[in-house]
mmCIF file with all atom_site columns, C-alpha atoms in Angstrom:
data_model
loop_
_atom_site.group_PDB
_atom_site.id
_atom_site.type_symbol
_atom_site.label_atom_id
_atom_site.label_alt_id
_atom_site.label_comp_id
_atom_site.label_asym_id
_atom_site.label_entity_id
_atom_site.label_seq_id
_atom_site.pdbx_PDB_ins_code
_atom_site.Cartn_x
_atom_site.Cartn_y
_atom_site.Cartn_z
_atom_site.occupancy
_atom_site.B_iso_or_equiv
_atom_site.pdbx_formal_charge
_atom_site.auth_seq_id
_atom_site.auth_comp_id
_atom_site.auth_asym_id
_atom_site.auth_atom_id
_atom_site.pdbx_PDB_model_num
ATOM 1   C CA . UNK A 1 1   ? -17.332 -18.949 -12.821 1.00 31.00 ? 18  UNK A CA 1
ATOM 2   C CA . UNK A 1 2   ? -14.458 -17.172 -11.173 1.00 36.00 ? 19  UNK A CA 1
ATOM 3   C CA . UNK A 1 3   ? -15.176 -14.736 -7.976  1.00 39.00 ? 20  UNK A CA 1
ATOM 4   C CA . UNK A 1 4   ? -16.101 -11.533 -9.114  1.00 40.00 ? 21  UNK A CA 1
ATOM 5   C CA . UNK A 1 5   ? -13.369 -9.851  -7.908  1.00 41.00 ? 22  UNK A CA 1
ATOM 6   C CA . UNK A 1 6   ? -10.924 -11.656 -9.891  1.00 42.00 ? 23  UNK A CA 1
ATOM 7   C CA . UNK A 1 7   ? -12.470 -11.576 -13.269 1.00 43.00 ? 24  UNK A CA 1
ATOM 8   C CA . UNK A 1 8   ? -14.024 -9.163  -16.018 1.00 44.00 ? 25  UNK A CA 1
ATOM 9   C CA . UNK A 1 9   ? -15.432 -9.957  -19.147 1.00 46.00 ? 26  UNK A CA 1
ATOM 10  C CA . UNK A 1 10  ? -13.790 -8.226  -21.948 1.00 50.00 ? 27  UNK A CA 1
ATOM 11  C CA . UNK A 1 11  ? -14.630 -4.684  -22.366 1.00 49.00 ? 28  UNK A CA 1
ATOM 12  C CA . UNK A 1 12  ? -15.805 -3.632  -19.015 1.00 48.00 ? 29  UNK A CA 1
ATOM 13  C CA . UNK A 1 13  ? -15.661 -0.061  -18.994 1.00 50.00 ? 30  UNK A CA 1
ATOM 14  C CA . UNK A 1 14  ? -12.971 0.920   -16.343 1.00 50.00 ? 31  UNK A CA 1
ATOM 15  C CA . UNK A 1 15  ? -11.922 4.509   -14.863 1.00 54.00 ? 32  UNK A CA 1
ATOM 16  C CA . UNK A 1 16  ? -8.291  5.116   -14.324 1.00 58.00 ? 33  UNK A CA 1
ATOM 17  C CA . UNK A 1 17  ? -5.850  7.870   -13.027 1.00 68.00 ? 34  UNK A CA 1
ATOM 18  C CA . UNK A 1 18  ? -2.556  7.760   -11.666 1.00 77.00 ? 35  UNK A CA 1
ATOM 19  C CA . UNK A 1 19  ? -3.188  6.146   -8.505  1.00 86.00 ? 36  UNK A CA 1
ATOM 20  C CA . UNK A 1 20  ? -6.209  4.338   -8.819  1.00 87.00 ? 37  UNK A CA 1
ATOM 21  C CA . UNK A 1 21  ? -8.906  2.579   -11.051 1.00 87.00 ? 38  UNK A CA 1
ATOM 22  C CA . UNK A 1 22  ? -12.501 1.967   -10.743 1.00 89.00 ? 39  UNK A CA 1
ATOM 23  C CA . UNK A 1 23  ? -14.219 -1.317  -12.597 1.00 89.00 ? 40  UNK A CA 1
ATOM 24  C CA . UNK A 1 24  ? -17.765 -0.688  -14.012 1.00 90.00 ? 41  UNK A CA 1
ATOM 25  C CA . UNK A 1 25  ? -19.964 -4.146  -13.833 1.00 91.00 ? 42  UNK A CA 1
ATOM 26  C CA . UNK A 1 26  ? -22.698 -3.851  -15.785 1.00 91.00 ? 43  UNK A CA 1
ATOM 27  C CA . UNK A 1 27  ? -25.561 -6.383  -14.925 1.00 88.00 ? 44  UNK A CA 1
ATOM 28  C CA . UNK A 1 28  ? -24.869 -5.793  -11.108 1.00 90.00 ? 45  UNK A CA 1
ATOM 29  C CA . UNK A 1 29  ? -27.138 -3.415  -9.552  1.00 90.00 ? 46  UNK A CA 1
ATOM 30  C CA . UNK A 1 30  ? -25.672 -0.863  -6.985  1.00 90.00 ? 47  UNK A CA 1
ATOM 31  C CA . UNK A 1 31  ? -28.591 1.536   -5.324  1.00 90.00 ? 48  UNK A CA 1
ATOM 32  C CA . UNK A 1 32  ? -28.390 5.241   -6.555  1.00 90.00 ? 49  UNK A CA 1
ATOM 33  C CA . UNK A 1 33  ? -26.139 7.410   -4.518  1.00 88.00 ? 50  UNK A CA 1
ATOM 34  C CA . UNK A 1 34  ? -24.770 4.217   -2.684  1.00 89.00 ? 51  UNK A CA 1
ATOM 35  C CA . UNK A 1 35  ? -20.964 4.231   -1.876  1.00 89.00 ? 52  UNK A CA 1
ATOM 36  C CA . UNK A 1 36  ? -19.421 2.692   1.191   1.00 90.00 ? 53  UNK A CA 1
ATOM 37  C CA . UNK A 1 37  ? -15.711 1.113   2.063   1.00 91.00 ? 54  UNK A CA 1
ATOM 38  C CA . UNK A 1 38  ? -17.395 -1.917  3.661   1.00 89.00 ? 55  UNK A CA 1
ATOM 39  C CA . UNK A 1 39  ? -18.320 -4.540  1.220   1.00 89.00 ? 56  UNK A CA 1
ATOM 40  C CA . UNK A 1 40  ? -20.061 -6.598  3.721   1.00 86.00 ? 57  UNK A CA 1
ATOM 41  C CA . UNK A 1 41  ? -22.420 -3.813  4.058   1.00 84.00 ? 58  UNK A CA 1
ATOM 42  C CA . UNK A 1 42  ? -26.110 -4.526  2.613   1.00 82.00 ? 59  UNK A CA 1
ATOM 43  C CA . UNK A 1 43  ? -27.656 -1.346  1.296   1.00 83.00 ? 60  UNK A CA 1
ATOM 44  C CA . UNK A 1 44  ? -31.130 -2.572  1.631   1.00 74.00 ? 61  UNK A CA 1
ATOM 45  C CA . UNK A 1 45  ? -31.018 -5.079  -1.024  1.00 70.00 ? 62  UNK A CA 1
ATOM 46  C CA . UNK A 1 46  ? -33.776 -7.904  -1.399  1.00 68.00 ? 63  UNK A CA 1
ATOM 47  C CA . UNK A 1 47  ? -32.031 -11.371 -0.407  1.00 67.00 ? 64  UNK A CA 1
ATOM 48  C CA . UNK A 1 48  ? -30.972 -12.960 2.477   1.00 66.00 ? 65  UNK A CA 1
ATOM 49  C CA . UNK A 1 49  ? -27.441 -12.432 3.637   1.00 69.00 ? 66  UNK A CA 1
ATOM 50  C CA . UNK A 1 50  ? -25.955 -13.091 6.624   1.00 66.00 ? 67  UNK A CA 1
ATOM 51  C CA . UNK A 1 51  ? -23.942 -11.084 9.457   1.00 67.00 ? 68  UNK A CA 1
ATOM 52  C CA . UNK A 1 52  ? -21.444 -9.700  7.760   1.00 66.00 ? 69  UNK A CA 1
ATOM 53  C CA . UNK A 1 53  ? -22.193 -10.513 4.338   1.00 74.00 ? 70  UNK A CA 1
ATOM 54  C CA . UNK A 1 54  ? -23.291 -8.142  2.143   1.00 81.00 ? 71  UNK A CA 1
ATOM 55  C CA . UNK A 1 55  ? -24.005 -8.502  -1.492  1.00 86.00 ? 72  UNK A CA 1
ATOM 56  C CA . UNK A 1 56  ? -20.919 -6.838  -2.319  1.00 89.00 ? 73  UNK A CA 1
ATOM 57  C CA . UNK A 1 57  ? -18.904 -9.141  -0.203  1.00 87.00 ? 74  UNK A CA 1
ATOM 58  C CA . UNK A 1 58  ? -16.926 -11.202 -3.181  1.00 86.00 ? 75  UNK A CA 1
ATOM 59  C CA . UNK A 1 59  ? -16.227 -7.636  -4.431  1.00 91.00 ? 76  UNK A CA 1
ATOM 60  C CA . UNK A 1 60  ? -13.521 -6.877  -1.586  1.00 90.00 ? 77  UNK A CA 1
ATOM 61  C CA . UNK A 1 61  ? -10.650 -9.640  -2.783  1.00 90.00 ? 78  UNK A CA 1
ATOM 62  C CA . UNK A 1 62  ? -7.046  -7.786  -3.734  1.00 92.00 ? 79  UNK A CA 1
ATOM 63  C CA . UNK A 1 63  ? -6.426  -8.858  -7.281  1.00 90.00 ? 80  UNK A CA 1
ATOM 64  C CA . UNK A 1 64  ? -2.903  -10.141 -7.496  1.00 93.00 ? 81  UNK A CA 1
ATOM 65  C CA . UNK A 1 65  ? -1.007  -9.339  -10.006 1.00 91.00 ? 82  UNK A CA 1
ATOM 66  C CA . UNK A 1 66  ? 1.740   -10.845 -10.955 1.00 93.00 ? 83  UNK A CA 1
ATOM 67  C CA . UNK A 1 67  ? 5.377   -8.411  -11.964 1.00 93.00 ? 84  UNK A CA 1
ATOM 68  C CA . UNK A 1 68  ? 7.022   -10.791 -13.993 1.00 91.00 ? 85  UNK A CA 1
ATOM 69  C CA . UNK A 1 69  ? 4.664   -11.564 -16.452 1.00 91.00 ? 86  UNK A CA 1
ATOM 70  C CA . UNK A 1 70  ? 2.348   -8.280  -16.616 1.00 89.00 ? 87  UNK A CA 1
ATOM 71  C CA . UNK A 1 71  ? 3.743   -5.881  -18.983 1.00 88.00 ? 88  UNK A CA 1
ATOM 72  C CA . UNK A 1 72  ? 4.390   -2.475  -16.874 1.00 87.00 ? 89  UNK A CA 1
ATOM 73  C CA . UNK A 1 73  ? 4.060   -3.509  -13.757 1.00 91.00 ? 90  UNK A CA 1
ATOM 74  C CA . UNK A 1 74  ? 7.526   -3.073  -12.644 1.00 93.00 ? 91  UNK A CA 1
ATOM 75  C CA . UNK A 1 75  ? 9.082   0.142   -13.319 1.00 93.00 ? 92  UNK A CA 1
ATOM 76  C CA . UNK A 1 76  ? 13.350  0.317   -13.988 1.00 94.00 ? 93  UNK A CA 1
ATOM 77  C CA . UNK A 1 77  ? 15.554  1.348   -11.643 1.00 92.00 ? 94  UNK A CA 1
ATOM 78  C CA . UNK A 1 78  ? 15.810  5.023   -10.633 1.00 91.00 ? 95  UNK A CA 1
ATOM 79  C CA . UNK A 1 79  ? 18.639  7.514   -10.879 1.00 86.00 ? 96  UNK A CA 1
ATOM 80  C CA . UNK A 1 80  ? 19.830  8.142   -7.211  1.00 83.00 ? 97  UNK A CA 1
ATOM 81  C CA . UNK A 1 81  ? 17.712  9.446   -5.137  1.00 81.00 ? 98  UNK A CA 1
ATOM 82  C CA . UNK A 1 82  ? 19.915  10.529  -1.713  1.00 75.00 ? 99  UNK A CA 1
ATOM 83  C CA . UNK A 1 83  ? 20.168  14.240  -1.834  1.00 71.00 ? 100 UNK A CA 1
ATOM 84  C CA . UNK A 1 84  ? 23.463  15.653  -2.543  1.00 68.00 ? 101 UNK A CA 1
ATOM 85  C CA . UNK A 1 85  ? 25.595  17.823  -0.149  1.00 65.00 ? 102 UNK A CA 1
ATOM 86  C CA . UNK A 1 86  ? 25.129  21.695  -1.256  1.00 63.00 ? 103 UNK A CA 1
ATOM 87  C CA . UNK A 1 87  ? 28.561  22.364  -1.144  1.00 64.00 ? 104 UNK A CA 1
ATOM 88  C CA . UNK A 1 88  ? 29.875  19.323  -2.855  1.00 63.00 ? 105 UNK A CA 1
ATOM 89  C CA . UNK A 1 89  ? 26.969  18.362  -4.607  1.00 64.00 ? 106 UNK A CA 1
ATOM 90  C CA . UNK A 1 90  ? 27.924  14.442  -3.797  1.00 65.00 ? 107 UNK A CA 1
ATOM 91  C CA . UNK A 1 91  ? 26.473  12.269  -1.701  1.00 65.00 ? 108 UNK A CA 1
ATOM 92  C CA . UNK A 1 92  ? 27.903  10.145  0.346   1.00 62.00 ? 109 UNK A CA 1
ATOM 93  C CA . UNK A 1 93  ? 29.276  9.143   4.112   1.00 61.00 ? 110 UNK A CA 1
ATOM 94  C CA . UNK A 1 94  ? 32.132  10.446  6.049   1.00 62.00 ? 111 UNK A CA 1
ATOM 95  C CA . UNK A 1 95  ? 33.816  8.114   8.392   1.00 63.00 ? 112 UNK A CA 1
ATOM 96  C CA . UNK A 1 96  ? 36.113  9.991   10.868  1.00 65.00 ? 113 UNK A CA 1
ATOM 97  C CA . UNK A 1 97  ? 39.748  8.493   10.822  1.00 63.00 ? 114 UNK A CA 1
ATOM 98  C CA . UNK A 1 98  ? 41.245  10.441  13.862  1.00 63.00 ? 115 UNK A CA 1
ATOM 99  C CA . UNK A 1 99  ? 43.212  12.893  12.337  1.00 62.00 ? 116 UNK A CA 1
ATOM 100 C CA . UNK A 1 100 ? 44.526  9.953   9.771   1.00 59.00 ? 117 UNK A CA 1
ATOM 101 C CA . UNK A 1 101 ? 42.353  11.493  6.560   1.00 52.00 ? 118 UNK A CA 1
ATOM 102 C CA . UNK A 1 102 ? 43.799  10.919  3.270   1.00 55.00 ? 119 UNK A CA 1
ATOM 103 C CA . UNK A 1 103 ? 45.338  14.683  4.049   1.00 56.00 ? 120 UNK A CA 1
ATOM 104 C CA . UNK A 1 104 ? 46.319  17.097  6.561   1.00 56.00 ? 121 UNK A CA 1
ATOM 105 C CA . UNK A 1 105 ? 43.125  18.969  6.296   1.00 61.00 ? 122 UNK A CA 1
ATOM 106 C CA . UNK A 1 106 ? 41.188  15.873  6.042   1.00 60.00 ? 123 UNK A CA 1
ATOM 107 C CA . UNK A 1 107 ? 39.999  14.174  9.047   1.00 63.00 ? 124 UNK A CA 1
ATOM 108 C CA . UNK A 1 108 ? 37.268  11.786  7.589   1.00 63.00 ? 125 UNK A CA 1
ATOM 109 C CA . UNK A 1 109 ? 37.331  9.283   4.797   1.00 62.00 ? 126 UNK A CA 1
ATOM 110 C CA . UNK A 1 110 ? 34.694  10.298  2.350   1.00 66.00 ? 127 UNK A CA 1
ATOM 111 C CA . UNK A 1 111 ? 32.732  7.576   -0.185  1.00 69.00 ? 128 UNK A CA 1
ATOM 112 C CA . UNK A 1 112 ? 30.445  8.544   -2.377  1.00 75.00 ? 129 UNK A CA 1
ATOM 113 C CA . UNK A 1 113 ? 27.152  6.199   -1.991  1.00 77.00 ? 130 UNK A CA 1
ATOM 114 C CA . UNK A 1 114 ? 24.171  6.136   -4.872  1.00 81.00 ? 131 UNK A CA 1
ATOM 115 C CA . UNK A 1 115 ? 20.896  5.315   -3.555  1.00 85.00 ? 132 UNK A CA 1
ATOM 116 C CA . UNK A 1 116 ? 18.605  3.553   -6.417  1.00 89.00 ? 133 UNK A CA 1
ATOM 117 C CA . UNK A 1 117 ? 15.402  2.941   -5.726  1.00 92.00 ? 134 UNK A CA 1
ATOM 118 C CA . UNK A 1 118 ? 12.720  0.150   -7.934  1.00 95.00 ? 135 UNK A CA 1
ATOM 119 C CA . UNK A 1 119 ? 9.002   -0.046  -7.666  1.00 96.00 ? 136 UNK A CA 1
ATOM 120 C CA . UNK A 1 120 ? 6.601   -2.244  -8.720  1.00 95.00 ? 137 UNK A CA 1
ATOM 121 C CA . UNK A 1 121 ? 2.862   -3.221  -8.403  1.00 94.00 ? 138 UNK A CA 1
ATOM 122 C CA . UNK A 1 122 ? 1.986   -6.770  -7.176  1.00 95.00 ? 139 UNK A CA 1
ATOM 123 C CA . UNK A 1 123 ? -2.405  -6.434  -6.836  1.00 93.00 ? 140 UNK A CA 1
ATOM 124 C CA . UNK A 1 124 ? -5.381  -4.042  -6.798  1.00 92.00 ? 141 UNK A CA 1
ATOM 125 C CA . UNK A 1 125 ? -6.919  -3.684  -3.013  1.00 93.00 ? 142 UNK A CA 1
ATOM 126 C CA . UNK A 1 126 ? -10.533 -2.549  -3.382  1.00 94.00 ? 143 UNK A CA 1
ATOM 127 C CA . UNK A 1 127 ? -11.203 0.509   -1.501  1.00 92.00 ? 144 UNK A CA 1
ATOM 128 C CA . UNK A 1 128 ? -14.935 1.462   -2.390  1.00 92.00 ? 145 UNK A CA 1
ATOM 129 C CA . UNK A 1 129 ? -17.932 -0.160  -3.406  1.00 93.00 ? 146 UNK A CA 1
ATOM 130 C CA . UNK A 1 130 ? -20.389 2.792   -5.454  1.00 92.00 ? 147 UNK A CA 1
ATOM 131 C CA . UNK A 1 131 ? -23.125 3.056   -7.444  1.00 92.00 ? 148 UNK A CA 1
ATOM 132 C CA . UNK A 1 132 ? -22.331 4.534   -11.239 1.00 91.00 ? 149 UNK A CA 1
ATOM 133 C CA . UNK A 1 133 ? -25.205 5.123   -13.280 1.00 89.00 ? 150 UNK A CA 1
ATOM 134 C CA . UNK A 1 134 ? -24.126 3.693   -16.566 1.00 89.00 ? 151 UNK A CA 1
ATOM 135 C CA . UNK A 1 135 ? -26.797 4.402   -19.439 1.00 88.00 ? 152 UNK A CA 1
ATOM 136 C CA . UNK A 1 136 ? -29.269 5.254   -17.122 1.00 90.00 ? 153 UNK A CA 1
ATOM 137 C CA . UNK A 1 137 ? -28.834 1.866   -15.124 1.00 91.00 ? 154 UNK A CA 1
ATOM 138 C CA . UNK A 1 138 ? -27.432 1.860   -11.894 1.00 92.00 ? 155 UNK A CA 1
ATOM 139 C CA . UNK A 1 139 ? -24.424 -0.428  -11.238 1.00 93.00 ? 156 UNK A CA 1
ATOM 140 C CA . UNK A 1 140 ? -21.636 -1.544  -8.835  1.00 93.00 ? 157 UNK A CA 1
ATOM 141 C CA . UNK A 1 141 ? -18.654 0.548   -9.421  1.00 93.00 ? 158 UNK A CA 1
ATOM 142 C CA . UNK A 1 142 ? -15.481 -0.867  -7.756  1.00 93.00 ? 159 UNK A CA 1
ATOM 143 C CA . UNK A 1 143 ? -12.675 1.568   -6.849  1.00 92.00 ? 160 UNK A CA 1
ATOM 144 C CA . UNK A 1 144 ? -9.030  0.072   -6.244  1.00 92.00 ? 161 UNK A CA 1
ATOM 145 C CA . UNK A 1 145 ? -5.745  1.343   -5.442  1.00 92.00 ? 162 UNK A CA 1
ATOM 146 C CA . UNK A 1 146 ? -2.508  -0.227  -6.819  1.00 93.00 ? 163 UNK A CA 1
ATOM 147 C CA . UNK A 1 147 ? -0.729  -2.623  -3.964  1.00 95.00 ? 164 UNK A CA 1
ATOM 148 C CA . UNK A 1 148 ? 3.260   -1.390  -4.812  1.00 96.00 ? 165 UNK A CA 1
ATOM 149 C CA . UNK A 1 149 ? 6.468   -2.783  -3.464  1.00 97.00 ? 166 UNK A CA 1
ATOM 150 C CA . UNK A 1 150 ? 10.041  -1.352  -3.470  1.00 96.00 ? 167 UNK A CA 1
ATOM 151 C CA . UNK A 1 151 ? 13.127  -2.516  -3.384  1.00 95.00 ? 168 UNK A CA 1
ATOM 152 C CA . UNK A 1 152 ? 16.397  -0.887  -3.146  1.00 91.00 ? 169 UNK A CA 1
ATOM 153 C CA . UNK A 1 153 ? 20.177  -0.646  -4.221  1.00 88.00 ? 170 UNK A CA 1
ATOM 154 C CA . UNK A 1 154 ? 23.133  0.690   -2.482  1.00 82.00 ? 171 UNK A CA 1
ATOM 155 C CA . UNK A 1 155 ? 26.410  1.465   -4.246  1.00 79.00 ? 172 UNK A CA 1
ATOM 156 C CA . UNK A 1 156 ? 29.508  3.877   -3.626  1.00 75.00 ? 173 UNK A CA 1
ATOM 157 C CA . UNK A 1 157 ? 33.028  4.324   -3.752  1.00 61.00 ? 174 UNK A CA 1
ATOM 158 C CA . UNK A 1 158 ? 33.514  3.065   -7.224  1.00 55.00 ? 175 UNK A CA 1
ATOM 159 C CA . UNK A 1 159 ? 33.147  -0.711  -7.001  1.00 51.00 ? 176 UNK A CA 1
ATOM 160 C CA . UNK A 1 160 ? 34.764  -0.724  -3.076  1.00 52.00 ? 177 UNK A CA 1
ATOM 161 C CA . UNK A 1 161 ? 30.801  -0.740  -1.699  1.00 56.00 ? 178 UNK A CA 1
ATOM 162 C CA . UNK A 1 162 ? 28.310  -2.814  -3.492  1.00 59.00 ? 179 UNK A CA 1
ATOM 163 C CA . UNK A 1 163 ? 25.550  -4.409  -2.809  1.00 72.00 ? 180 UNK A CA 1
ATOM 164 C CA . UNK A 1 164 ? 22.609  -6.613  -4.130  1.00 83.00 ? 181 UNK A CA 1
ATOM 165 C CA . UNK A 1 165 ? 19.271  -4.942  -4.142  1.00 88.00 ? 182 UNK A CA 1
ATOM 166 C CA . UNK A 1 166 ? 17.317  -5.595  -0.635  1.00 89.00 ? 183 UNK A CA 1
ATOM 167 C CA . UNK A 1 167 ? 14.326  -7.468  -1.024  1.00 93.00 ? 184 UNK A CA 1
ATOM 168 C CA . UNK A 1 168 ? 10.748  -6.002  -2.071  1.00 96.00 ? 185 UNK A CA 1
ATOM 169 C CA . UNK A 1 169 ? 9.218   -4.790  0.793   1.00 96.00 ? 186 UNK A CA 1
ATOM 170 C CA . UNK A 1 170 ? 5.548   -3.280  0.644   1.00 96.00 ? 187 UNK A CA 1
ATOM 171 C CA . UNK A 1 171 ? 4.846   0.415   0.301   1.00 96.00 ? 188 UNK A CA 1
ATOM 172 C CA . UNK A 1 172 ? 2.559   2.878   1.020   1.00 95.00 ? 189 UNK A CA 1
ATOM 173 C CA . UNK A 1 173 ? 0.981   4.867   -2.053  1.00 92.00 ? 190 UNK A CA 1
ATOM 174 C CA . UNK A 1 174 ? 2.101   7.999   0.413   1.00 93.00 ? 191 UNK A CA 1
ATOM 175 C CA . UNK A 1 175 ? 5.209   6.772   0.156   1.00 94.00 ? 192 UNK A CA 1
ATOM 176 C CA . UNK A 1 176 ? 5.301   5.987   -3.468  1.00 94.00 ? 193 UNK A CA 1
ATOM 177 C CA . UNK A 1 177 ? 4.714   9.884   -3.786  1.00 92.00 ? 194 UNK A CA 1
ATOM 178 C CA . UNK A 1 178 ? 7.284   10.819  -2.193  1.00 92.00 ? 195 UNK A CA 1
ATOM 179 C CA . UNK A 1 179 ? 10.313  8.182   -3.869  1.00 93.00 ? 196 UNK A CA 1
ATOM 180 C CA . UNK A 1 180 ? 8.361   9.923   -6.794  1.00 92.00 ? 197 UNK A CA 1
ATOM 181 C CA . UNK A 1 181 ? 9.476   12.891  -5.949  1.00 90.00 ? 198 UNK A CA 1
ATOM 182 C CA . UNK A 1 182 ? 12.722  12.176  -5.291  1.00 89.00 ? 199 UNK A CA 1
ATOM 183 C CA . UNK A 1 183 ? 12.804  10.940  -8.977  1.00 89.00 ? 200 UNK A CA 1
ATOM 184 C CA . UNK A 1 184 ? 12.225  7.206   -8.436  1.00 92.00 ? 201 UNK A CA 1
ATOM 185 C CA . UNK A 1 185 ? 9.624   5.939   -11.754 1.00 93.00 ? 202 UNK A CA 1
ATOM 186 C CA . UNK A 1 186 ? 6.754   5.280   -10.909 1.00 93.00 ? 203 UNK A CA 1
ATOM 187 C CA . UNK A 1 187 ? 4.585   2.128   -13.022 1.00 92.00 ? 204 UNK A CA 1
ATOM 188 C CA . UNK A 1 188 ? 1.283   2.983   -13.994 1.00 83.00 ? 205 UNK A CA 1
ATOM 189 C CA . UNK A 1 189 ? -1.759  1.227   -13.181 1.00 73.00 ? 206 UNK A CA 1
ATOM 190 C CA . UNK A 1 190 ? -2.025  -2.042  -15.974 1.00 60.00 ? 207 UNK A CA 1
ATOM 191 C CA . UNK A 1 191 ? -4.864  -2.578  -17.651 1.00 49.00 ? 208 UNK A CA 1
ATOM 192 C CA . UNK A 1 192 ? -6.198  -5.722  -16.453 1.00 45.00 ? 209 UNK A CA 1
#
């Protein structure tokens, strides 16, 4: 049988919002009111484990997931997300030219540069180990948070600055919120 932390039988009830999701498993029993972030931790269940093992401990694996073959785990490409000067509403670089702008009143070379931004989510990383009563039974409820990676895409000045996307780098879920913000799409949590 697989580790526990990389496989569910079918129908395991799961809890999900925007930023995380928490795995029910019934038939593993969890202590009422129990919740910790270490899953070596043993909360005074019978057995015999050793230093540092819990009963937990097969529960704190990051389940990878792979982009290119789950459905929704990559999100397309955002608009741009730089914010535009107030007056010109553009955004872009000046590069001073001495006095030799493309005018008299123009002493900097202006281009126009699009910053697109691309996220996607490559695991789960457990965060919490918790008791959920489910039916009166008390199991292991596992909470994870989505592992997401960005990449990004600079272009301007028509075709004159172009670039391939950089490669995907990991990303905080603080920082997630925040490309949000700045319009980038944001994939949602898939149901694995």
């Amino acid at each position: 049988m697989p580790p526990p932390g990389r496989w569910l039988p079918e129908g395991t009830p799961r809890l999900t919002d925007r930023f995380s999701i928490t795995r029910l498993y019934p038939g593993v029993y969890a202590p009422p009111g129990w919740s910790s972030r270490d899953f070596d931790e043993n909360p005074g269940i019978t057995g015999v484990y050793g230093v540092g093992q819990g009963p937990y401990s097969g529960y704190g694996d990051t389940i990878p997931i792979d982009p290119d073959t789950t459905p929704g785990a990559t999100g397309p490409w955002s608009g741009n997300v730089l914010t535009p000067d107030p007056i010109t509403g553009k955004t872009g670089i000046s590069i001073p030219t001495g006095n030799k702008g493309p005018n008299d009143q123009n002493n900097s070379l202006d281009i126009d540069i699009t910053k697109k931004v691309q996220l996607r989510i490559v695991g789960l990383k457990p965060v919490l180990a918790s008791s959920f009563d489910l039916n009166g039974n008390p199991v292991l409820a596992v909470t994870y948070e989505p592992v997401y990676q960005v990449r990004t895409l600079y272009y301007g000045g028509g075709t004159t600055v172009v670039r391939e996307p950089t490669a995907w780098t990991n990303v905080s879920i603080d920082q997630v919120q925040q490309l949000e913000r700045m319009g980038a799409f944001v994939p949602v949590i898939p149901a694995t």
